[in-house]
Short mmCIF file of C-alpha atoms and ligand atoms in Angstrom, two decimals:
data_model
loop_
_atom_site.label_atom_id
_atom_site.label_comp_id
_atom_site.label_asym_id
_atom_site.label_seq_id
_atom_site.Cartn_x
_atom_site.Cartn_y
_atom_site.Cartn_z
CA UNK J 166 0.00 0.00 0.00
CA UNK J 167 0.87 3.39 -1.01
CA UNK J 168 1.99 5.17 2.51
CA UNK J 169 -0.35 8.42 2.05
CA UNK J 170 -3.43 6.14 1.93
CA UNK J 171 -5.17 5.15 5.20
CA UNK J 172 -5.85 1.44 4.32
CA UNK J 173 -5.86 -0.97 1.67
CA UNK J 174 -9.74 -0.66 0.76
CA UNK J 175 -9.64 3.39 0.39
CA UNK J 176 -6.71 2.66 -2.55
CA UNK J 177 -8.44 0.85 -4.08
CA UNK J 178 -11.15 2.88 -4.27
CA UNK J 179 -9.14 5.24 -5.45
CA UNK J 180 -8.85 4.96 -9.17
CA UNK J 181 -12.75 4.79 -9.27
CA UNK J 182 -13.28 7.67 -7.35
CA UNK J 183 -11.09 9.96 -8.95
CA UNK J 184 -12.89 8.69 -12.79
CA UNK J 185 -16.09 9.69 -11.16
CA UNK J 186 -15.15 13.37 -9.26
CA UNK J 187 -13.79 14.43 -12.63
CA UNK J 188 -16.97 13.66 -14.39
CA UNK J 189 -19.15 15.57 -11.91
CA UNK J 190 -16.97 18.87 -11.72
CA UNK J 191 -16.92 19.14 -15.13
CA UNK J 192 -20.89 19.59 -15.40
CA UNK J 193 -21.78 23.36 -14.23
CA UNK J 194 -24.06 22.89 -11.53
CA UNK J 195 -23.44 26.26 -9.45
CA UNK J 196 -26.78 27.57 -7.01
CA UNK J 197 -28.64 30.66 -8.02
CA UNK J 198 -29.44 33.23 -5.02
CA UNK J 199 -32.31 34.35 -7.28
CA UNK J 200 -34.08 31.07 -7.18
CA UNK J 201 -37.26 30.99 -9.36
CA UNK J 202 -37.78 27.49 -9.12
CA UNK J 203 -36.05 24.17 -7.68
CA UNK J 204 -33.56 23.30 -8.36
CA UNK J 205 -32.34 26.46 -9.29
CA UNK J 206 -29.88 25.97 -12.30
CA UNK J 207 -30.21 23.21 -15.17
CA UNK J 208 -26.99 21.54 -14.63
CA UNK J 209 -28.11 20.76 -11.47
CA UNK J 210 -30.76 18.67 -13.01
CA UNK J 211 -28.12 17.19 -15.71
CA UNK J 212 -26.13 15.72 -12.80
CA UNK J 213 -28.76 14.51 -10.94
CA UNK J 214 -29.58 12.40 -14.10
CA UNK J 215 -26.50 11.15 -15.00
CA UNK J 216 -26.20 9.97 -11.26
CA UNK J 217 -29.85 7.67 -11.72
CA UNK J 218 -28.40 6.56 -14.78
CA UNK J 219 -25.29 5.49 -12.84
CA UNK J 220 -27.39 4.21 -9.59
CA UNK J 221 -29.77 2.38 -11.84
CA UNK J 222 -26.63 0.37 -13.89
CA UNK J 223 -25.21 -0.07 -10.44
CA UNK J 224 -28.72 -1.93 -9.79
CA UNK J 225 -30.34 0.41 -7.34
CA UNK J 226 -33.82 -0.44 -9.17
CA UNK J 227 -35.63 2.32 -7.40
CA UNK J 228 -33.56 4.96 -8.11
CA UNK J 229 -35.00 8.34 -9.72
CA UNK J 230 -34.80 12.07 -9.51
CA UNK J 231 -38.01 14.19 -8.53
CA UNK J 232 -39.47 17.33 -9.95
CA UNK J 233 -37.37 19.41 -7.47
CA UNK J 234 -34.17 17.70 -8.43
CA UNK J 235 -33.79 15.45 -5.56
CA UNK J 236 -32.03 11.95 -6.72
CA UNK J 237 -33.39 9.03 -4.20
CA UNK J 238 -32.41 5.63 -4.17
CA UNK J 239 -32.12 1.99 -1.90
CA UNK J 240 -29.32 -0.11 -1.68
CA UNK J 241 -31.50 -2.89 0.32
CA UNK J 242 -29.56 -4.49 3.33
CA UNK J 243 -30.01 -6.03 6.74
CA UNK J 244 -30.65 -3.46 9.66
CA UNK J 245 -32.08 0.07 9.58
CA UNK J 246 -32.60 2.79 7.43
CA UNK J 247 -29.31 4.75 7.36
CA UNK J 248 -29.45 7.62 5.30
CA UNK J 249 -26.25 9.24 3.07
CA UNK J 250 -26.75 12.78 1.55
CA UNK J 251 -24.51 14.96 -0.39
CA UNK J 252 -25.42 18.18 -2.88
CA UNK J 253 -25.09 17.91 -5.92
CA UNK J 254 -24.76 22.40 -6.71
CA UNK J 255 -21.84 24.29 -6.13
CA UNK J 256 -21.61 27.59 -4.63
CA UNK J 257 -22.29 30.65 -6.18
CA UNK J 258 -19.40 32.62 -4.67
CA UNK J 259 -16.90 31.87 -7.38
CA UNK J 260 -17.39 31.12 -11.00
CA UNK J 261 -19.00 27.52 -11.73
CA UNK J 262 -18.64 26.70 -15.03
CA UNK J 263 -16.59 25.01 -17.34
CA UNK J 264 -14.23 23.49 -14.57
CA UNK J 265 -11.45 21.64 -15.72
CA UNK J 266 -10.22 19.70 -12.79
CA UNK J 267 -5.97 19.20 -12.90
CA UNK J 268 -4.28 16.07 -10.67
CA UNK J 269 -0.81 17.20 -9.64
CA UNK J 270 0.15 13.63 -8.57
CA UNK J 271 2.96 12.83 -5.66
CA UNK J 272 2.18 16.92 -5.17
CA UNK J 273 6.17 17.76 -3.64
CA UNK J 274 4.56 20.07 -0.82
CA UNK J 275 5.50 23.71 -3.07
CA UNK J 276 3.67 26.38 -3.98
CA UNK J 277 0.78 25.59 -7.00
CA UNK J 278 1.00 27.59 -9.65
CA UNK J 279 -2.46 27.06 -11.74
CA UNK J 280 -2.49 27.73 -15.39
CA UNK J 281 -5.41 30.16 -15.58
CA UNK J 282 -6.61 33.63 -13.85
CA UNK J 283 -2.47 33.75 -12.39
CA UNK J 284 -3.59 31.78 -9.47
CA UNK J 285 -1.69 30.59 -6.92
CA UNK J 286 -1.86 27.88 -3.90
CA UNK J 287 1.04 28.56 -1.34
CA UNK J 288 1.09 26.29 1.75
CA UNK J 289 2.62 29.08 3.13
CA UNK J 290 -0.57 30.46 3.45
CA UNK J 291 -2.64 27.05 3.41
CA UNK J 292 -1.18 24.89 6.47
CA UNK J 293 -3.75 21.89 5.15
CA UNK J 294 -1.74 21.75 1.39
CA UNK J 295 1.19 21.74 3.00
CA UNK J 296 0.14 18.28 5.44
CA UNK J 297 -1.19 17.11 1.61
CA UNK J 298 2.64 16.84 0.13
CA UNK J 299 3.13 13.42 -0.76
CA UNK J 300 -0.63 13.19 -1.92
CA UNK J 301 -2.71 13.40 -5.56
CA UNK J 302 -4.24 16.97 -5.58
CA UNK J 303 -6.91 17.75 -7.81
CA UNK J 304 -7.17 21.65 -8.33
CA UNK J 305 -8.95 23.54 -10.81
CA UNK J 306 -7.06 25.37 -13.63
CA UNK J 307 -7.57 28.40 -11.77
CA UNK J 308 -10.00 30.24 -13.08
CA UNK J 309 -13.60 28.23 -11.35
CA UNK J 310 -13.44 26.70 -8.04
CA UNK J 311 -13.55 23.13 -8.13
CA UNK J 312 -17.10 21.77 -6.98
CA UNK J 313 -15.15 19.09 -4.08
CA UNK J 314 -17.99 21.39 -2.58
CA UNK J 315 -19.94 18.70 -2.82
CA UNK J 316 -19.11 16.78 -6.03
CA UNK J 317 -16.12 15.04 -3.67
CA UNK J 318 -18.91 13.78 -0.95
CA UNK J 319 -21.17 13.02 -4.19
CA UNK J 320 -18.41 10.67 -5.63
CA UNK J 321 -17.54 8.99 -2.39
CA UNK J 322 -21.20 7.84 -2.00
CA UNK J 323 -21.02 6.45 -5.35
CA UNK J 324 -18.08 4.83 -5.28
CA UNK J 325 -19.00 3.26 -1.61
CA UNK J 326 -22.27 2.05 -2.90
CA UNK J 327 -20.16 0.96 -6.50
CA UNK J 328 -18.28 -1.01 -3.75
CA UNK J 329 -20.86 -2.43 -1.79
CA UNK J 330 -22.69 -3.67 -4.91
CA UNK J 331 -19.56 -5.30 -6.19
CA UNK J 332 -18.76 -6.97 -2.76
CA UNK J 333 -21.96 -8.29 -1.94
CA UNK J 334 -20.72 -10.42 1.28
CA UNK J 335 -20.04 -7.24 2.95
CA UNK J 336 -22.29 -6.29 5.78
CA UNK J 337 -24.41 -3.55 4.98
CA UNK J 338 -27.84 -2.09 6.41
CA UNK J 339 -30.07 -0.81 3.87
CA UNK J 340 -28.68 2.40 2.76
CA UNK J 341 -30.86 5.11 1.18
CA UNK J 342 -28.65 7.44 -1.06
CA UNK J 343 -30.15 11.09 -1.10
CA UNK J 344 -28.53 13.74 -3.40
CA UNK J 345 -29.94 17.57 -2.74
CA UNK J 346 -29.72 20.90 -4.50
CA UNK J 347 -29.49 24.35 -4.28
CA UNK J 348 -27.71 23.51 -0.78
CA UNK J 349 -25.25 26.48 -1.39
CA UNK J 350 -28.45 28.89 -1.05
CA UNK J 351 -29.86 27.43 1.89
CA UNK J 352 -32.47 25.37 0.26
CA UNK J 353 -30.89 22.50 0.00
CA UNK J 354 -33.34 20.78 3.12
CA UNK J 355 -36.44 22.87 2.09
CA UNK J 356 -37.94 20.25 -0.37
CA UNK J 357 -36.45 17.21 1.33
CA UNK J 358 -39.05 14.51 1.85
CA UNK J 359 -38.14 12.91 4.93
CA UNK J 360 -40.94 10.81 5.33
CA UNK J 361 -40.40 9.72 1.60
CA UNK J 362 -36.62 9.18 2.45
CA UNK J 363 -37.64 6.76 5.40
CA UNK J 364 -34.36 6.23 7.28
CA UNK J 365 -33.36 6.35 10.84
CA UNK J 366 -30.47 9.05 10.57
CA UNK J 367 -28.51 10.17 7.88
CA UNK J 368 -24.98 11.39 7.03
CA UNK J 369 -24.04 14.34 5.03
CA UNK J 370 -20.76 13.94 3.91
CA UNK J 371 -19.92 17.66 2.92
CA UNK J 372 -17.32 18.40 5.67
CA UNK J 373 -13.43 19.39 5.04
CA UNK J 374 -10.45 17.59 6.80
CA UNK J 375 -9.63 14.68 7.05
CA UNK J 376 -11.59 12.78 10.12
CA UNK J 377 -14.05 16.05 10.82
CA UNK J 378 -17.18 14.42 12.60
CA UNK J 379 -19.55 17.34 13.28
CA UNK J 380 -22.85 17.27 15.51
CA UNK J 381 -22.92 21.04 16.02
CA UNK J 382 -23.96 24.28 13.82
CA UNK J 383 -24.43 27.49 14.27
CA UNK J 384 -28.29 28.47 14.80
CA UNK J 385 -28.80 31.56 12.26
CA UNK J 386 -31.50 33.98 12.04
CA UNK J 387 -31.31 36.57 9.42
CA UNK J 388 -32.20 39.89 10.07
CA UNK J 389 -33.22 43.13 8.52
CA UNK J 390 -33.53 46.46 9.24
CA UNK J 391 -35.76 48.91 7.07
CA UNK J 392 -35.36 52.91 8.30
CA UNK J 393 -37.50 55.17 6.87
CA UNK J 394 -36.50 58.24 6.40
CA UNK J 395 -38.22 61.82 4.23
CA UNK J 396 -36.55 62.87 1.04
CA UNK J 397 -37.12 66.06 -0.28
CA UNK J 398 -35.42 67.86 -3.01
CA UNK J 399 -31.74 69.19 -1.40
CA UNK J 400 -32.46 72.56 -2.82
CA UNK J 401 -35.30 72.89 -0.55
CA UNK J 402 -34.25 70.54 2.22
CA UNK J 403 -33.46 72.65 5.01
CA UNK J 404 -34.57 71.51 8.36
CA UNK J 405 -36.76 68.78 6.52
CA UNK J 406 -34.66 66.34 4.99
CA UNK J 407 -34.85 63.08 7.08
CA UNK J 408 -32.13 61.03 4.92
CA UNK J 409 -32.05 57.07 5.62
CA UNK J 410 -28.75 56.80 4.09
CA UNK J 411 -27.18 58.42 6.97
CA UNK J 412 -29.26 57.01 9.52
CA UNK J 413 -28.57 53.33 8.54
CA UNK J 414 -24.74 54.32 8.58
CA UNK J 415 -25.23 55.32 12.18
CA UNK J 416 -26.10 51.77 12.70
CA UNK J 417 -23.63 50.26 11.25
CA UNK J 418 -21.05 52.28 13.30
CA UNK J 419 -23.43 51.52 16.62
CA UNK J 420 -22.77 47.55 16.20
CA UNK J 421 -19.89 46.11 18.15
CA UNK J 422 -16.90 45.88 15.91
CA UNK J 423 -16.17 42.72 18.58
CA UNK J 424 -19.23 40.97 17.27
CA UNK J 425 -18.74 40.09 13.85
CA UNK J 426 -17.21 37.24 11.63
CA UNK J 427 -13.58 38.94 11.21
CA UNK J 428 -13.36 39.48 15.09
CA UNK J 429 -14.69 36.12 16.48
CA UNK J 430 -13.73 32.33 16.01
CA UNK J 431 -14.35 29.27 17.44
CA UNK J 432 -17.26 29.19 20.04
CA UNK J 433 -18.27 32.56 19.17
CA UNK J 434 -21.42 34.21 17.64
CA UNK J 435 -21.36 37.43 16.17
CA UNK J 436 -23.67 39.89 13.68
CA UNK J 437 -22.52 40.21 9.87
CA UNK J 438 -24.05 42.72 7.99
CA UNK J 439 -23.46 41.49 4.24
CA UNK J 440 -25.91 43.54 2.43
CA UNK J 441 -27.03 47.37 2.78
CA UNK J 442 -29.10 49.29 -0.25
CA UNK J 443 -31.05 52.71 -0.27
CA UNK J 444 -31.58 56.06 -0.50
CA UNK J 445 -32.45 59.26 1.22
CA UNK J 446 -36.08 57.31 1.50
CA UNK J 447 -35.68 54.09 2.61
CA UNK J 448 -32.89 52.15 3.22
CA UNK J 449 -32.69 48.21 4.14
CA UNK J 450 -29.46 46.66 6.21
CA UNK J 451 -29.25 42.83 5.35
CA UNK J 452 -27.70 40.69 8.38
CA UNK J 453 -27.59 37.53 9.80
CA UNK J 454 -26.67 36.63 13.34
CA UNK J 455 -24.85 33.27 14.33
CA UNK J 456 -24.39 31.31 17.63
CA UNK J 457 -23.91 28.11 18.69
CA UNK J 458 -25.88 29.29 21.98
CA UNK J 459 -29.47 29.67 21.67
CA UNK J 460 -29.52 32.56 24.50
CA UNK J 461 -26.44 34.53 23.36
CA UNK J 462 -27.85 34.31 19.82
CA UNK J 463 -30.68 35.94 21.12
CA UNK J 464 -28.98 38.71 22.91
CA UNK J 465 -27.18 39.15 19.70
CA UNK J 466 -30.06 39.67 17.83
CA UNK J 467 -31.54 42.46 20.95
CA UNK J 468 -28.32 43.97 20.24
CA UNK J 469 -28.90 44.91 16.61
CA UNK J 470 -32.48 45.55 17.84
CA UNK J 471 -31.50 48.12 20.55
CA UNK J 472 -28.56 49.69 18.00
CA UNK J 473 -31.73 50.29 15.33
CA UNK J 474 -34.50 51.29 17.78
CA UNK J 475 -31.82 54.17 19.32
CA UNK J 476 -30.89 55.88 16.28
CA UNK J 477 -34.22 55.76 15.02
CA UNK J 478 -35.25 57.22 19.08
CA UNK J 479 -32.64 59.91 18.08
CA UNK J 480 -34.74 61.24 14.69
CA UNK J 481 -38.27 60.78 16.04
CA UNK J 482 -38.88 61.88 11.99
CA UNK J 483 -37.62 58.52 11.31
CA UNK J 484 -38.89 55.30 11.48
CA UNK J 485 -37.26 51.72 11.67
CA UNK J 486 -38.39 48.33 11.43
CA UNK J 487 -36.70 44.87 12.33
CA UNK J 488 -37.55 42.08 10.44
CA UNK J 489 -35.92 38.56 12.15
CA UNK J 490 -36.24 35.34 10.98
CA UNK J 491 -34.97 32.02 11.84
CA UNK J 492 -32.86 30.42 8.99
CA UNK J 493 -31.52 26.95 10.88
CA UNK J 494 -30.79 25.69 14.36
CA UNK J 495 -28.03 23.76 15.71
CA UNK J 496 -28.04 20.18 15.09
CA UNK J 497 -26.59 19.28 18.03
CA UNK J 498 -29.67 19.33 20.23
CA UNK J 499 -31.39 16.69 17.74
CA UNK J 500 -28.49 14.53 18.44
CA UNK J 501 -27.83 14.73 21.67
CA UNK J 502 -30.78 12.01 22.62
CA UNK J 503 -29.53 9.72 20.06
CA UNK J 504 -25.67 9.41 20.69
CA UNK J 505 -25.23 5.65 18.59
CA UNK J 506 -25.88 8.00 15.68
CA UNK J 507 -22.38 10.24 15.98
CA UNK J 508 -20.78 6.93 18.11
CA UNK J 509 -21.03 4.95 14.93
CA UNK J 510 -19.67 6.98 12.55
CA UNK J 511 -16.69 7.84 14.68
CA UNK J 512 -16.45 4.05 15.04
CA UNK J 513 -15.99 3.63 11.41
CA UNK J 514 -13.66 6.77 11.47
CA UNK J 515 -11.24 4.17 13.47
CA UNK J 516 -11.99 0.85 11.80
CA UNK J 517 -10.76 3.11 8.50
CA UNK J 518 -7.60 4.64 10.82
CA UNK J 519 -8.65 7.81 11.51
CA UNK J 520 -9.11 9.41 14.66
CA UNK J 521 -12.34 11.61 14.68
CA UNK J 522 -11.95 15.54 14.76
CA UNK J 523 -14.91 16.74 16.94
CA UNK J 524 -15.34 20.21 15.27
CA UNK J 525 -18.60 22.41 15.38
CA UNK J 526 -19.25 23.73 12.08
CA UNK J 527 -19.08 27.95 11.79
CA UNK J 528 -22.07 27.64 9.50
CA UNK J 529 -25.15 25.06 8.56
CA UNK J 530 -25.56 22.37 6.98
CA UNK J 531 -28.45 20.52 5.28
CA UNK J 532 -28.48 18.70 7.87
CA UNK J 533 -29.05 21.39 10.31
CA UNK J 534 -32.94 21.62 8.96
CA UNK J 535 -33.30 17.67 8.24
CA UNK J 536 -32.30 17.33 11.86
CA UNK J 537 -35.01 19.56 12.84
CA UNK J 538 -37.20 18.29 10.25
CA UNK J 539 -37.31 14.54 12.26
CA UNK J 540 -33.61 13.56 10.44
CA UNK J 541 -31.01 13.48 12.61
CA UNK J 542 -27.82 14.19 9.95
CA UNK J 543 -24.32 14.85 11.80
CA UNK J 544 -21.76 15.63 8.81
CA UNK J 545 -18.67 13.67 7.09
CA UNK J 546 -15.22 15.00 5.87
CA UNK J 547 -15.03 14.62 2.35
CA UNK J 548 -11.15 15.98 1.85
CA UNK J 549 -11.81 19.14 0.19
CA UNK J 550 -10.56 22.76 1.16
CA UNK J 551 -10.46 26.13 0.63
CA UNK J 552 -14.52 26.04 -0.42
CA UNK J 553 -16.19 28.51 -2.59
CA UNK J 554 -12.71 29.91 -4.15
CA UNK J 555 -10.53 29.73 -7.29
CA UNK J 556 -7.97 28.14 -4.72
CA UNK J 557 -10.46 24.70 -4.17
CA UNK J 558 -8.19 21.72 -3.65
CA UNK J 559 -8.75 18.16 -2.82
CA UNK J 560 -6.78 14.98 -2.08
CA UNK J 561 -7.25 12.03 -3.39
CA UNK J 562 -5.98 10.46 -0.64
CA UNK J 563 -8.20 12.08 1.95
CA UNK J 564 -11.28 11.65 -0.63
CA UNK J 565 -10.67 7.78 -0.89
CA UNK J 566 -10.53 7.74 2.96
CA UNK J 567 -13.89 9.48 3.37
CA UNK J 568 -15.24 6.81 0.27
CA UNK J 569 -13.68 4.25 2.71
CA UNK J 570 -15.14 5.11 5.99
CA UNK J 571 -19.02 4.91 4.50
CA UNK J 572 -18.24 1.69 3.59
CA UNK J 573 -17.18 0.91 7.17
CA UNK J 574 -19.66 3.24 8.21
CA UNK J 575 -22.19 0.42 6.22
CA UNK J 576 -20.44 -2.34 8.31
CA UNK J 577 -21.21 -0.56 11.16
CA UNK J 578 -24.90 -0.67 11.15
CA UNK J 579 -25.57 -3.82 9.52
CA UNK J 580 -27.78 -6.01 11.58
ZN1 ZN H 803 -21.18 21.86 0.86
#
């Protein structure tokens, strides 16, 4: 065996694996933000074909794709109903299409230098490359991210089931295979049929390093505050103008430069304004507020509250409204009842050699809503990094690990 893989069974999935990521990135799947209808781009819907097509050949009889985009199907076994999910879009925060993945094989540990758009991966700068040397890297040619974001924890399901199939004396429960879109825009739960999907718990496997286990996300609520202000013409302004502009930059000052995203890390919540657009009339603030603490992500939110309500108490011309609404809770509380579900999959972690990295996610996770939708999902490295940039990388290595630990992961719950 090949010293960077972590057991006989994930090289040999390797070759597989890698035939099958390539295929996926290549087909332009990214999420829309302006969703008009599910899923929300047509590649989306070309991948989830091709992987029926696939399931069905692999002899997954039931296997089909609904009118929302959602690719179901059973790989029947002995035991429960254990669930594996990965998306199937990429994210919209980098450009999508036409990716052209590159392998730098036996990668030497230096600094990347990708063909297109003069980029550059330095493990200077990127401590996780630099543990990678020694391993196949698959990068894109520079100028799309790479789609390991999900396509990697797409192609480890496949080739795990592909395995499965082909080794039929393994033990196995019955496995339901769910594939989701338009994750990247927060949808990716919000036409999930769990009832239809049937199982006991599920897996996503849309994490990053190598051994991440995760049972905990954020709880967001996004936020936003509308002040209204009184335009009139400048030229006759004087002691009338009320401009909202101004106002909603008073807020923005107001909010605790502690609480946001560049300021906090690991445990800690904060407020991130991502969004403001106006004029003198009426201006809206876009924000979202994150904790892994439902009380302090409360107080968070009466903190943006109390910053809107006093500058608005300071222009009594003015007027302000504040708009909250929940967006997903932490998983963990779904999970906490039920511990054989995160028990067994850091079980497998160590049948495959891998000791499991307890992490809680800065962010959700599909399975943040199908938790609280009666699906208890904890999440799965798949061994790709740097998300939702030109500067994507995965490792072949890591990816045949993750491929390796859903097969042991199948082991594990077989009656
Ligand atoms: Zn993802």
């Amino acid at each position: 065996m090949s010293a960077s893989f972590t057991s006989p069974l994930a090289e040999a999935l390797a070759p597989g694996l890698l035939e099958r990521f390539d295929r996926y990135a290549r087909i332009g799947t990214q999420a829309r933000r302006d969703r008009t209808q599910s899923p929300s781009s047509p590649g989306q819907l070309e991948l989830g074909r091709l992987l029926v097509d696939e399931l069905l050949e692999l002899g997954l009889a039931d296997a089909a794709i609904d009118d929302d985009g959602y690719v179901f199907a059973t790989l029947p076994g002995d035991g429960p109903v254990i669930g594996l999910i990965a998306h199937v879009d990429t994210s919209p925060d980098a450009p999508g299409d036409g990716v052209e993945p590159i392998v730098h094989r036996g990668y030497d540990g230096g600094v990347l230098r990708l063909p297109r758009g003069g980029t550059v991966l330095d493990p200077e700068e990127m401590p996780e490359l630099r543990s990678a040397a020694g391993h196949d890297v698959v990068t894109s040619s520079g100028d799309t991210l790479l789609g390991a974001d999900d396509k990697a924890g797409v192609a480890e399901i496949m080739s795990a089931v592909a395995w499965l199939v082909a080794h039929p004396e393994l033990p196995r429960p019955t496995l339901r295979i769910g594939f989701t879109v338009d994750e990247e825009v927060g949808l990716g739960a919000s036409r999930f049929d769990v009832e239809r999907f049937g199982a006991r718990c599920a897996y996503t496997i849309d994490g990053s390093s190598l051994g991440e286990l995760q049972d905990e996300t954020f709880s967001g609520w996004g936020v936003t505050v509308t002040i209204h202000g009184h335009d009139v013409h400048p030229g006759f302004a004087t002691g009338k103008l009320v401009n909202a502009t101004r106002l909603a930059g008073q807020v923005l000052v107001a909010l605790p430069p502690e609480l946001t995203p560049e300021a906090t890390s690991g445990r800690e919540g904060f407020v991130h304004v991502y969004e403001v657009e106006g004029n003198a009339a009426r201006t809206e603030i876009r924000a979202i507020a994150r904790d892994f603490d439902d009380d302090l992500l409360a107080a968070h939110l009466a903190t943006l509250r109390r910053v809107a309500e006093e500058v608005a108490a300071a222009e009594p011309r003015a007027r302000v409204e504040v708009v909250a609404r929940p967006q997903y809770p932490n998983m963990r509380r779904f999970l906490a009842g039920d511990p054989e579900i995160v028990e067994k999959a850091a079980a497998a972690l160590r049948a495959e050699g891998i000791e499991p990295v307890r992490t809680a996610i800065r962010g959700g996770t599909d399975g943040s809503m199908l938790s609280e939708m009666g699906l208890p999902t904890p999440n799965l490295f798949t061994g790709g990094h740097e998300y939702h940039s030109v500067r994507e990388w995965a490792s072949l290595q890591e990816m045949a690990a993750a491929a390796a630990t859903i097969v042991r992961l199948a082991q594990e719950w077989a009656a």
